[in-house]
GROMACS .gro file of C-alpha atoms in nm:
model
  452
    1MET     CA    1   2.389  -1.954  -2.424
    2PHE     CA    2   2.515  -2.238  -2.646
    3VAL     CA    3   2.673  -1.986  -2.884
    4VAL     CA    4   2.837  -1.803  -2.593
    5LEU     CA    5   2.976  -2.128  -2.456
    6ALA     CA    6   3.104  -2.232  -2.803
    7LEU     CA    7   3.275  -1.900  -2.860
    8THR     CA    8   3.425  -1.914  -2.512
    9MET     CA    9   3.562  -2.264  -2.562
   10LEU     CA   10   3.697  -2.167  -2.907
   11GLY     CA   11   3.875  -1.870  -2.757
   12VAL     CA   12   4.019  -2.085  -2.478
   13GLY     CA   13   4.138  -2.343  -2.736
   14ILE     CA   14   4.307  -2.083  -2.954
   15VAL     CA   15   4.484  -1.924  -2.660
   16THR     CA   16   4.591  -2.263  -2.520
   17ASP     CA   17   4.725  -2.375  -2.863
   18ALA     CA   18   4.920  -2.052  -2.906
   19VAL     CA   19   5.069  -2.070  -2.557
   20PHE     CA   20   5.161  -2.437  -2.603
   21MET     CA   21   5.337  -2.380  -2.938
   22ASN     CA   22   5.512  -2.073  -2.808
   23ARG     CA   23   5.646  -2.272  -2.515
   24GLN     CA   24   5.756  -2.559  -2.742
   25VAL     CA   25   5.944  -2.320  -2.971
   26ASN     CA   26   6.109  -2.142  -2.679
   27GLU     CA   27   6.226  -2.470  -2.528
   28MET     CA   28   6.356  -2.585  -2.867
   29GLU     CA   29   6.545  -2.259  -2.917
   30THR     CA   30   6.693  -2.292  -2.572
   31ARG     CA   31   6.817  -2.648  -2.641
   32LEU     CA   32   6.958  -2.547  -2.981
   33ASN     CA   33   7.146  -2.251  -2.837
   34ASP     CA   34   7.274  -2.462  -2.551
   35GLY     CA   35   7.394  -2.727  -2.799
   36LEU     CA   36   7.564  -2.463  -3.014
   37ALA     CA   37   7.742  -2.320  -2.712
   38HIS     CA   38   7.851  -2.671  -2.612
   39ALA     CA   39   7.984  -2.740  -2.963
   40GLN     CA   40   8.177  -2.412  -2.966
   41SER     CA   41   8.326  -2.500  -2.630
   42LEU     CA   42   8.436  -2.845  -2.749
   43ALA     CA   43   8.583  -2.707  -3.073
   44LYS     CA   44   8.834  -2.496  -2.882
   45ASP     CA   45   9.008  -2.812  -2.765
   46PRO     CA   46   9.258  -2.917  -3.040
   47SER     CA   47   9.221  -3.280  -2.938
   48ILE     CA   48   8.848  -3.283  -3.008
   49GLY     CA   49   8.743  -3.384  -3.354
   50ALA     CA   50   8.418  -3.356  -3.538
   51GLU     CA   51   8.317  -3.707  -3.434
   52GLN     CA   52   8.337  -3.616  -3.063
   53ILE     CA   53   8.135  -3.300  -3.116
   54VAL     CA   54   7.859  -3.493  -3.294
   55ALA     CA   55   7.859  -3.765  -3.027
   56GLN     CA   56   7.863  -3.538  -2.725
   57VAL     CA   57   7.628  -3.264  -2.844
   58GLY     CA   58   7.379  -3.472  -3.041
   59ARG     CA   59   7.167  -3.635  -2.775
   60GLY     CA   60   6.795  -3.698  -2.753
   61ALA     CA   61   6.600  -3.486  -3.000
   62THR     CA   62   6.903  -3.263  -3.069
   63HIS     CA   63   7.098  -3.346  -3.385
   64VAL     CA   64   7.442  -3.217  -3.492
   65PHE     CA   65   7.579  -3.178  -3.843
   66VAL     CA   66   7.936  -3.063  -3.912
   67ASP     CA   67   8.051  -2.971  -4.261
   68GLY     CA   68   8.326  -2.757  -4.420
   69LEU     CA   69   8.603  -2.978  -4.285
   70ALA     CA   70   8.948  -2.946  -4.443
   71ASP     CA   71   8.926  -3.292  -4.597
   72GLY     CA   72   8.581  -3.221  -4.740
   73ARG     CA   73   8.401  -3.470  -4.517
   74THR     CA   74   8.076  -3.410  -4.324
   75MET     CA   75   7.981  -3.553  -3.990
   76GLY     CA   76   7.637  -3.616  -3.841
   77ASP     CA   77   7.283  -3.598  -3.984
   78PRO     CA   78   7.205  -3.306  -4.213
   79PRO     CA   79   6.882  -3.120  -4.130
   80PRO     CA   80   6.575  -3.191  -4.348
   81GLN     CA   81   6.436  -2.921  -4.571
   82ASP     CA   82   6.117  -2.885  -4.371
   83GLN     CA   83   5.971  -2.972  -4.029
   84SER     CA   84   6.291  -2.879  -3.852
   85ARG     CA   85   6.436  -2.592  -3.661
   86PHE     CA   86   6.814  -2.525  -3.650
   87VAL     CA   87   7.097  -2.285  -3.572
   88ARG     CA   88   7.421  -2.277  -3.781
   89LEU     CA   89   7.750  -2.101  -3.706
   90PRO     CA   90   8.122  -2.146  -3.795
   91LEU     CA   91   8.327  -2.312  -3.524
   92GLU     CA   92   8.547  -2.066  -3.344
   93THR     CA   93   8.871  -2.257  -3.329
   94SER     CA   94   9.229  -2.248  -3.456
   95GLY     CA   95   9.267  -2.625  -3.444
   96PRO     CA   96   9.191  -2.891  -3.703
   97LEU     CA   97   8.827  -2.786  -3.713
   98LYS     CA   98   8.910  -2.438  -3.831
   99GLY     CA   99   8.682  -2.328  -4.112
  100ALA     CA  100   8.418  -2.593  -4.032
  101GLU     CA  101   8.054  -2.504  -3.961
  102VAL     CA  102   7.826  -2.672  -3.712
  103THR     CA  103   7.446  -2.701  -3.745
  104ILE     CA  104   7.238  -2.786  -3.437
  105TRP     CA  105   6.883  -2.888  -3.530
  106GLU     CA  106   6.569  -3.055  -3.401
  107SER     CA  107   6.270  -3.195  -3.582
  108THR     CA  108   5.942  -3.012  -3.527
  109GLU     CA  109   5.733  -3.325  -3.587
  110PRO     CA  110   5.711  -3.418  -3.214
  111ALA     CA  111   5.591  -3.066  -3.129
  112ILE     CA  112   5.342  -3.072  -3.415
  113GLY     CA  113   5.220  -3.414  -3.305
  114ALA     CA  114   5.183  -3.296  -2.949
  115ARG     CA  115   5.000  -2.992  -3.079
  116ARG     CA  116   4.762  -3.213  -3.277
  117SER     CA  117   4.698  -3.426  -2.968
  118LEU     CA  118   4.642  -3.115  -2.759
  119ASP     CA  119   4.405  -2.968  -3.016
  120GLY     CA  120   4.213  -3.296  -3.033
  121ALA     CA  121   4.187  -3.307  -2.656
  122LEU     CA  122   4.073  -2.943  -2.650
  123VAL     CA  123   3.809  -3.011  -2.912
  124LEU     CA  124   3.684  -3.316  -2.725
  125VAL     CA  125   3.683  -3.138  -2.392
  126GLY     CA  126   3.520  -2.835  -2.553
  127VAL     CA  127   3.241  -3.038  -2.710
  128LEU     CA  128   3.180  -3.232  -2.392
  129GLY     CA  129   3.200  -2.910  -2.188
  130ILE     CA  130   2.956  -2.729  -2.416
  131VAL     CA  131   2.709  -3.018  -2.415
  132GLY     CA  132   2.742  -3.075  -2.041
  133ALA     CA  133   2.727  -2.705  -1.959
  134SER     CA  134   2.426  -2.662  -2.187
  135LEU     CA  135   2.240  -2.951  -2.026
  136LEU     CA  136   2.335  -2.833  -1.679
  137THR     CA  137   2.235  -2.477  -1.767
  138VAL     CA  138   1.900  -2.593  -1.901
  139ALA     CA  139   1.839  -2.794  -1.585
  140ILE     CA  140   1.947  -2.513  -1.352
  141THR     CA  141   1.752  -2.254  -1.552
  142ASP     CA  142   1.442  -2.472  -1.544
  143VAL     CA  143   1.469  -2.503  -1.166
  144ALA     CA  144   1.562  -2.139  -1.113
  145LEU     CA  145   1.285  -2.008  -1.336
  146LYS     CA  146   1.021  -2.251  -1.215
  147PRO     CA  147   0.871  -1.970  -1.001
  148LEU     CA  148   0.810  -1.777  -1.324
  149ASP     CA  149   0.579  -2.055  -1.444
  150VAL     CA  150   0.395  -2.036  -1.112
  151MET     CA  151   0.375  -1.657  -1.140
  152ALA     CA  152   0.245  -1.681  -1.497
  153ASP     CA  153  -0.020  -1.934  -1.392
  154ARG     CA  154  -0.132  -1.717  -1.102
  155ALA     CA  155  -0.133  -1.408  -1.322
  156ASN     CA  156  -0.363  -1.590  -1.566
  157ARG     CA  157  -0.594  -1.690  -1.280
  158ILE     CA  158  -0.603  -1.331  -1.158
  159THR     CA  159  -0.686  -1.217  -1.511
  160GLU     CA  160  -0.972  -1.467  -1.516
  161GLY     CA  161  -1.116  -1.307  -1.203
  162GLU     CA  162  -0.966  -1.492  -0.906
  163ARG     CA  163  -0.895  -1.201  -0.675
  164GLY     CA  164  -0.686  -1.242  -0.363
  165ILE     CA  165  -0.421  -1.467  -0.524
  166ARG     CA  166  -0.061  -1.357  -0.465
  167MET     CA  167   0.278  -1.462  -0.600
  168ALA     CA  168   0.397  -1.531  -0.242
  169ALA     CA  169   0.771  -1.554  -0.311
  170THR     CA  170   0.956  -1.770  -0.058
  171HIS     CA  171   1.285  -1.586  -0.117
  172THR     CA  172   1.291  -1.213  -0.176
  173ASP     CA  173   1.670  -1.191  -0.211
  174THR     CA  174   1.665  -1.306  -0.577
  175GLU     CA  175   1.558  -1.124  -0.891
  176VAL     CA  176   1.252  -1.348  -0.928
  177GLY     CA  177   1.167  -1.309  -0.558
  178ARG     CA  178   1.196  -0.931  -0.572
  179THR     CA  179   0.984  -0.926  -0.887
  180ALA     CA  180   0.717  -1.139  -0.718
  181ALA     CA  181   0.719  -0.915  -0.410
  182ALA     CA  182   0.681  -0.606  -0.630
  183ILE     CA  183   0.392  -0.769  -0.818
  184ASP     CA  184   0.223  -0.857  -0.486
  185GLU     CA  185   0.252  -0.496  -0.372
  186MET     CA  186   0.108  -0.380  -0.702
  187LEU     CA  187  -0.181  -0.628  -0.674
  188ASP     CA  188  -0.251  -0.516  -0.317
  189GLU     CA  189  -0.268  -0.155  -0.431
  190LEU     CA  190  -0.481  -0.237  -0.737
  191GLU     CA  191  -0.726  -0.450  -0.539
  192GLY     CA  192  -0.737  -0.187  -0.266
  193ALA     CA  193  -0.814   0.078  -0.527
  194GLU     CA  194  -1.078  -0.150  -0.678
  195ILE     CA  195  -1.238  -0.208  -0.338
  196ARG     CA  196  -1.229   0.163  -0.264
  197ALA     CA  197  -1.381   0.238  -0.603
  198ARG     CA  198  -1.659  -0.014  -0.545
  199ALA     CA  199  -1.720   0.122  -0.197
  200ALA     CA  200  -1.730   0.476  -0.333
  201GLU     CA  201  -1.967   0.366  -0.607
  202ALA     CA  202  -2.191   0.191  -0.355
  203GLN     CA  203  -2.178   0.493  -0.126
  204ALA     CA  204  -2.260   0.725  -0.413
  205ARG     CA  205  -2.549   0.501  -0.516
  206ALA     CA  206  -2.673   0.485  -0.157
  207SER     CA  207  -2.638   0.862  -0.123
  208ALA     CA  208  -2.831   0.912  -0.445
  209GLU     CA  209  -3.104   0.677  -0.329
  210GLN     CA  210  -3.109   0.845   0.012
  211MET     CA  211  -3.130   1.188  -0.148
  212GLN     CA  212  -3.411   1.071  -0.372
  213ARG     CA  213  -3.600   0.935  -0.073
  214PHE     CA  214  -3.527   1.253   0.118
  215LEU     CA  215  -3.659   1.473  -0.160
  216SER     CA  216  -3.966   1.253  -0.195
  217ASP     CA  217  -4.029   1.260   0.181
  218ALA     CA  218  -3.963   1.635   0.196
  219ALA     CA  219  -4.212   1.695  -0.083
  220HIS     CA  220  -4.463   1.477   0.097
  221GLU     CA  221  -4.403   1.658   0.426
  222LEU     CA  222  -4.441   1.999   0.265
  223LYS     CA  223  -4.758   1.889   0.094
  224THR     CA  224  -4.949   1.875   0.424
  225PRO     CA  225  -4.888   2.234   0.543
  226MET     CA  226  -4.926   2.366   0.190
  227ALA     CA  227  -5.259   2.189   0.156
  228GLY     CA  228  -5.365   2.334   0.491
  229ILE     CA  229  -5.257   2.684   0.387
  230GLN     CA  230  -5.439   2.651   0.055
  231ALA     CA  231  -5.758   2.521   0.216
  232ALA     CA  232  -5.753   2.791   0.485
  233ALA     CA  233  -5.686   3.065   0.230
  234GLU     CA  234  -5.969   2.948   0.001
  235SER     CA  235  -6.210   2.923   0.292
  236LEU     CA  236  -6.104   3.268   0.413
  237ILE     CA  237  -6.170   3.418   0.072
  238GLN     CA  238  -6.516   3.257   0.048
  239LEU     CA  239  -6.635   3.372   0.392
  240PRO     CA  240  -6.935   3.606   0.374
  241PRO     CA  241  -6.916   3.947   0.538
  242GLY     CA  242  -6.981   3.945   0.912
  243ALA     CA  243  -6.834   3.598   0.985
  244ASP     CA  244  -6.566   3.744   1.206
  245GLU     CA  245  -6.534   3.444   1.433
  246ASP     CA  246  -6.482   3.203   1.143
  247ARG     CA  247  -6.242   3.448   0.983
  248GLU     CA  248  -6.038   3.462   1.303
  249GLN     CA  249  -6.021   3.081   1.327
  250LEU     CA  250  -5.917   3.047   0.964
  251ALA     CA  251  -5.653   3.317   1.007
  252PHE     CA  252  -5.518   3.128   1.310
  253LEU     CA  253  -5.516   2.803   1.112
  254LEU     CA  254  -5.345   2.978   0.821
  255GLY     CA  255  -5.073   3.116   1.049
  256ARG     CA  256  -5.022   2.781   1.219
  257GLU     CA  257  -4.981   2.592   0.892
  258ALA     CA  258  -4.753   2.863   0.753
  259SER     CA  259  -4.540   2.840   1.069
  260ARG     CA  260  -4.530   2.464   1.040
  261GLY     CA  261  -4.425   2.481   0.674
  262GLY     CA  262  -4.163   2.746   0.750
  263HIS     CA  263  -4.019   2.538   1.032
  264LEU     CA  264  -3.996   2.237   0.801
  265VAL     CA  265  -3.827   2.440   0.527
  266ASN     CA  266  -3.577   2.581   0.777
  267SER     CA  267  -3.503   2.230   0.902
  268LEU     CA  268  -3.452   2.106   0.546
  269LEU     CA  269  -3.213   2.392   0.472
  270GLU     CA  270  -3.020   2.327   0.792
  271ALA     CA  271  -2.997   1.956   0.710
  272ALA     CA  272  -2.864   2.044   0.364
  273ARG     CA  273  -2.598   2.270   0.521
  274VAL     CA  274  -2.492   1.991   0.754
  275ASP     CA  275  -2.462   1.747   0.463
  276ALA     CA  276  -2.250   1.993   0.266
  277GLY     CA  277  -2.015   2.036   0.560
  278PRO     CA  278  -2.109   2.328   0.781
  279THR     CA  279  -1.876   2.625   0.818
  280LEU     CA  280  -1.777   2.633   1.184
  281ASN     CA  281  -1.677   2.952   1.362
  282MET     CA  282  -1.490   2.803   1.654
  283GLU     CA  283  -1.486   2.981   1.991
  284LEU     CA  284  -1.452   2.884   2.355
  285LEU     CA  285  -1.799   2.797   2.486
  286ASP     CA  286  -1.929   2.679   2.824
  287LEU     CA  287  -2.168   2.386   2.781
  288GLY     CA  288  -2.304   2.451   3.130
  289ASP     CA  289  -2.417   2.804   3.032
  290LEU     CA  290  -2.576   2.675   2.713
  291ALA     CA  291  -2.756   2.401   2.909
  292LEU     CA  292  -2.889   2.657   3.159
  293ALA     CA  293  -3.014   2.875   2.873
  294GLU     CA  294  -3.202   2.579   2.727
  295GLN     CA  295  -3.343   2.503   3.072
  296ARG     CA  296  -3.490   2.853   3.100
  297ARG     CA  297  -3.629   2.842   2.745
  298LEU     CA  298  -3.792   2.503   2.792
  299GLN     CA  299  -3.956   2.604   3.119
  300LEU     CA  300  -4.116   2.899   2.940
  301VAL     CA  301  -4.266   2.657   2.686
  302TYR     CA  302  -4.368   2.393   2.945
  303PRO     CA  303  -4.421   2.568   3.281
  304ASN     CA  304  -4.507   2.244   3.465
  305LEU     CA  305  -4.203   2.057   3.335
  306GLU     CA  306  -3.918   1.995   3.579
  307VAL     CA  307  -3.580   2.060   3.412
  308ILE     CA  308  -3.263   1.970   3.607
  309VAL     CA  309  -2.910   2.067   3.500
  310GLN     CA  310  -2.629   1.887   3.684
  311GLY     CA  311  -2.256   1.828   3.651
  312ASP     CA  312  -1.953   2.042   3.569
  313ASN     CA  313  -1.932   2.344   3.346
  314LEU     CA  314  -1.736   2.210   3.047
  315LEU     CA  315  -1.542   2.440   2.815
  316VAL     CA  316  -1.527   2.337   2.449
  317ASN     CA  317  -1.399   2.491   2.128
  318ALA     CA  318  -1.711   2.484   1.913
  319ASP     CA  319  -1.940   2.675   1.680
  320ARG     CA  320  -2.205   2.848   1.890
  321GLN     CA  321  -2.485   2.811   1.636
  322GLY     CA  322  -2.407   2.446   1.567
  323ILE     CA  323  -2.379   2.338   1.933
  324THR     CA  324  -2.690   2.541   2.024
  325SER     CA  325  -2.877   2.361   1.746
  326VAL     CA  326  -2.764   2.025   1.886
  327LEU     CA  327  -2.874   2.111   2.240
  328ARG     CA  328  -3.203   2.261   2.125
  329ASN     CA  329  -3.297   1.958   1.919
  330LEU     CA  330  -3.213   1.718   2.202
  331VAL     CA  331  -3.392   1.927   2.464
  332ASP     CA  332  -3.701   1.985   2.244
  333ASN     CA  333  -3.728   1.611   2.179
  334ALA     CA  334  -3.709   1.545   2.553
  335GLY     CA  335  -3.960   1.823   2.624
  336ARG     CA  336  -4.216   1.679   2.384
  337ALA     CA  337  -4.168   1.333   2.539
  338ALA     CA  338  -4.194   1.449   2.904
  339ALA     CA  339  -4.455   1.726   2.871
  340PRO     CA  340  -4.668   1.851   3.026
  341ASP     CA  341  -4.568   1.761   3.384
  342GLY     CA  342  -4.275   1.522   3.359
  343TRP     CA  343  -3.907   1.587   3.415
  344ILE     CA  344  -3.584   1.625   3.218
  345VAL     CA  345  -3.225   1.583   3.342
  346ILE     CA  346  -2.936   1.747   3.154
  347ASP     CA  347  -2.614   1.590   3.282
  348LEU     CA  348  -2.264   1.718   3.200
  349SER     CA  349  -1.954   1.499   3.248
  350THR     CA  350  -1.629   1.395   3.084
  351GLU     CA  351  -1.485   1.069   2.958
  352ASP     CA  352  -1.189   0.943   2.752
  353GLY     CA  353  -1.262   0.894   2.385
  354GLN     CA  354  -1.065   0.714   2.116
  355GLY     CA  355  -0.694   0.786   2.123
  356GLY     CA  356  -0.716   0.908   2.482
  357ILE     CA  357  -0.887   1.234   2.381
  358ALA     CA  358  -1.086   1.389   2.666
  359MET     CA  359  -1.448   1.433   2.559
  360ALA     CA  360  -1.716   1.662   2.698
  361VAL     CA  361  -2.035   1.458   2.736
  362LEU     CA  362  -2.387   1.602   2.765
  363ARG     CA  363  -2.676   1.361   2.823
  364VAL     CA  364  -3.044   1.456   2.804
  365VAL     CA  365  -3.273   1.212   2.987
  366ASP     CA  366  -3.653   1.244   2.985
  367SER     CA  367  -3.938   1.076   3.171
  368GLY     CA  368  -4.120   0.974   2.854
  369THR     CA  369  -4.201   0.627   2.729
  370GLY     CA  370  -3.859   0.573   2.570
  371ILE     CA  371  -3.770   0.424   2.233
  372ALA     CA  372  -3.780   0.058   2.132
  373PRO     CA  373  -3.432  -0.099   2.084
  374GLU     CA  374  -3.490  -0.163   1.713
  375ASP     CA  375  -3.569   0.207   1.655
  376ARG     CA  376  -3.283   0.364   1.853
  377GLU     CA  377  -3.060   0.403   1.548
  378ARG     CA  378  -3.338   0.453   1.297
  379VAL     CA  379  -3.446   0.777   1.468
  380PHE     CA  380  -3.128   0.935   1.329
  381ASP     CA  381  -3.257   0.888   0.973
  382ARG     CA  382  -3.425   1.185   0.813
  383LEU     CA  383  -3.795   1.244   0.840
  384VAL     CA  384  -3.842   0.947   1.074
  385ARG     CA  385  -4.118   1.001   1.329
  386LEU     CA  386  -4.202   0.702   1.543
  387SER     CA  387  -4.565   0.636   1.624
  388SER     CA  388  -4.485   0.474   1.957
  389THR     CA  389  -4.340   0.777   2.134
  390ALA     CA  390  -4.399   1.147   2.156
  391THR     CA  391  -4.026   1.203   2.125
  392THR     CA  392  -4.044   1.215   1.748
  393THR     CA  393  -4.409   1.230   1.646
  394LYS     CA  394  -4.453   1.604   1.683
  395GLY     CA  395  -4.124   1.721   1.531
  396SER     CA  396  -4.009   1.752   1.173
  397GLY     CA  397  -3.809   1.428   1.183
  398LEU     CA  398  -3.490   1.623   1.109
  399GLY     CA  399  -3.377   1.733   1.454
  400LEU     CA  400  -3.174   1.425   1.548
  401PRO     CA  401  -3.002   1.392   1.204
  402ILE     CA  402  -2.908   1.761   1.225
  403ALA     CA  403  -2.779   1.720   1.581
  404ARG     CA  404  -2.566   1.419   1.487
  405GLY     CA  405  -2.431   1.600   1.179
  406TYR     CA  406  -2.320   1.904   1.380
  407ALA     CA  407  -2.167   1.687   1.654
  408ARG     CA  408  -1.968   1.482   1.405
  409ALA     CA  409  -1.851   1.801   1.234
  410HIS     CA  410  -1.700   1.894   1.573
  411GLY     CA  411  -1.523   1.559   1.604
  412GLY     CA  412  -1.787   1.401   1.828
  413ASP     CA  413  -2.121   1.222   1.792
  414VAL     CA  414  -2.481   1.194   1.912
  415VAL     CA  415  -2.600   0.848   2.017
  416TYR     CA  416  -2.882   0.688   2.212
  417ARG     CA  417  -2.791   0.565   2.562
  418ASP     CA  418  -2.979   0.329   2.791
  419ASP     CA  419  -2.738   0.286   3.086
  420VAL     CA  420  -2.822   0.616   3.259
  421GLN     CA  421  -2.992   0.510   3.584
  422GLU     CA  422  -2.698   0.627   3.795
  423LEU     CA  423  -2.717   0.978   3.645
  424LEU     CA  424  -3.065   1.051   3.776
  425PRO     CA  425  -3.128   1.228   4.107
  426LEU     CA  426  -3.404   1.111   4.338
  427ASP     CA  427  -3.746   1.269   4.299
  428GLU     CA  428  -3.922   1.476   4.571
  429ASP     CA  429  -4.043   1.160   4.742
  430GLY     CA  430  -3.695   1.010   4.752
  431GLN     CA  431  -3.782   0.754   4.487
  432VAL     CA  432  -3.553   0.652   4.203
  433ARG     CA  433  -3.658   0.817   3.880
  434GLN     CA  434  -3.743   0.586   3.590
  435PRO     CA  435  -3.582   0.712   3.266
  436GLY     CA  436  -3.751   0.717   2.930
  437ALA     CA  437  -3.515   0.807   2.645
  438CYS     CA  438  -3.158   0.936   2.673
  439PHE     CA  439  -2.955   1.099   2.398
  440GLU     CA  440  -2.585   1.171   2.447
  441MET     CA  441  -2.374   1.434   2.274
  442SER     CA  442  -1.995   1.410   2.296
  443ILE     CA  443  -1.737   1.655   2.154
  444PRO     CA  444  -1.369   1.715   2.240
  445LEU     CA  445  -1.315   1.891   2.570
  446ALA     CA  446  -1.113   2.213   2.595
  447ARG     CA  447  -1.098   2.215   2.976
  448ARG     CA  448  -1.318   2.178   3.281
  449SER     CA  449  -1.458   2.493   3.443
  450VAL     CA  450  -1.586   2.552   3.795
  451ALA     CA  451  -1.866   2.332   3.921
  452ALA     CA  452  -2.214   2.433   3.802
   0.00000   0.00000   0.00000
């Protein structure tokens, strides 16, 4: 910047000097030409001699010199050999001055002196201007670029691990402010990506640990029916001829354990499909019809169980197999909890979900012992069978996770509910029914059908 200022001042000085000298020369030429014209005008008067021309034309810095007179005399001051500027012409006259020549001249020393003074002043002003401008520029630059020092310090702190620090520019209409704002946006994106990467890593680690536990639990669960099958098969082989009754009991035991193992394997496969993202064949289904079908099936399994279906027939766009699996798991859990002579209520209704989306809601309430508050979310983990309730002790421990997975694949959910007293009809004696457990399935509603 100092070099630029010096070159600028030098250029200004050179131009100023040239303009000044050009003006001085032009003014001098003008005065000389005016003096020559005045001398020529005076020479035309026969009564005017050389002395009058010198006296009247030579005034101030203008000097007059007349030579070539008839008597050989000269009048006025002759011009010096250097440091002067002049014009010389013969006098146009027929009088006594005929043949004489007049020289109008001025010394250039005053102009040169003024030029030296001007150059000295320009040099002084230039030096002072360069020094002052440099100091002022340094001061202004230091103030203007002070945010860069702050940004550099904060960048070093971020490099050392202090996350969350930002440049926080107070003015975003300057280059530094816009740079700081861009850096803040970049830091937000980088830290967001870092947080997402850490979350993904933690989720992957948790998924791996969960899968490892799942495989371990699945192997443990399969070990029991396999051990039963092996023991029954070995005992069946070792039976002596004629032990038909024992053979029949062992064959029954073998079939029961094989059925139990097959059911567990099917549940594991279905859980794996849900985890991988089930393929849904969407169609328009009536939840009321599906609920009635489950009512008839459950009453075949538990003849003394009272199963009540109430509410509207709700039409949903859903996968038949997936929604049937959800209903069956919820109803089977309730059946095991309420059997052999309890009751189950399947209630269908609607409510507004997030974003104002109308949701079809199906609640299954049983007359069992219910689930403790601390276990109401844990029952949705795989292979969890609570010892305090029949709702989960007799199943595979996979029904509720599968039901929740299918419901979420449809854009809904399966949760435990405890505020269901108003849903229950009175019993035969007109008494208020006391609920046990209640599980709620919700998926987006297509439209409401006729009343069930």
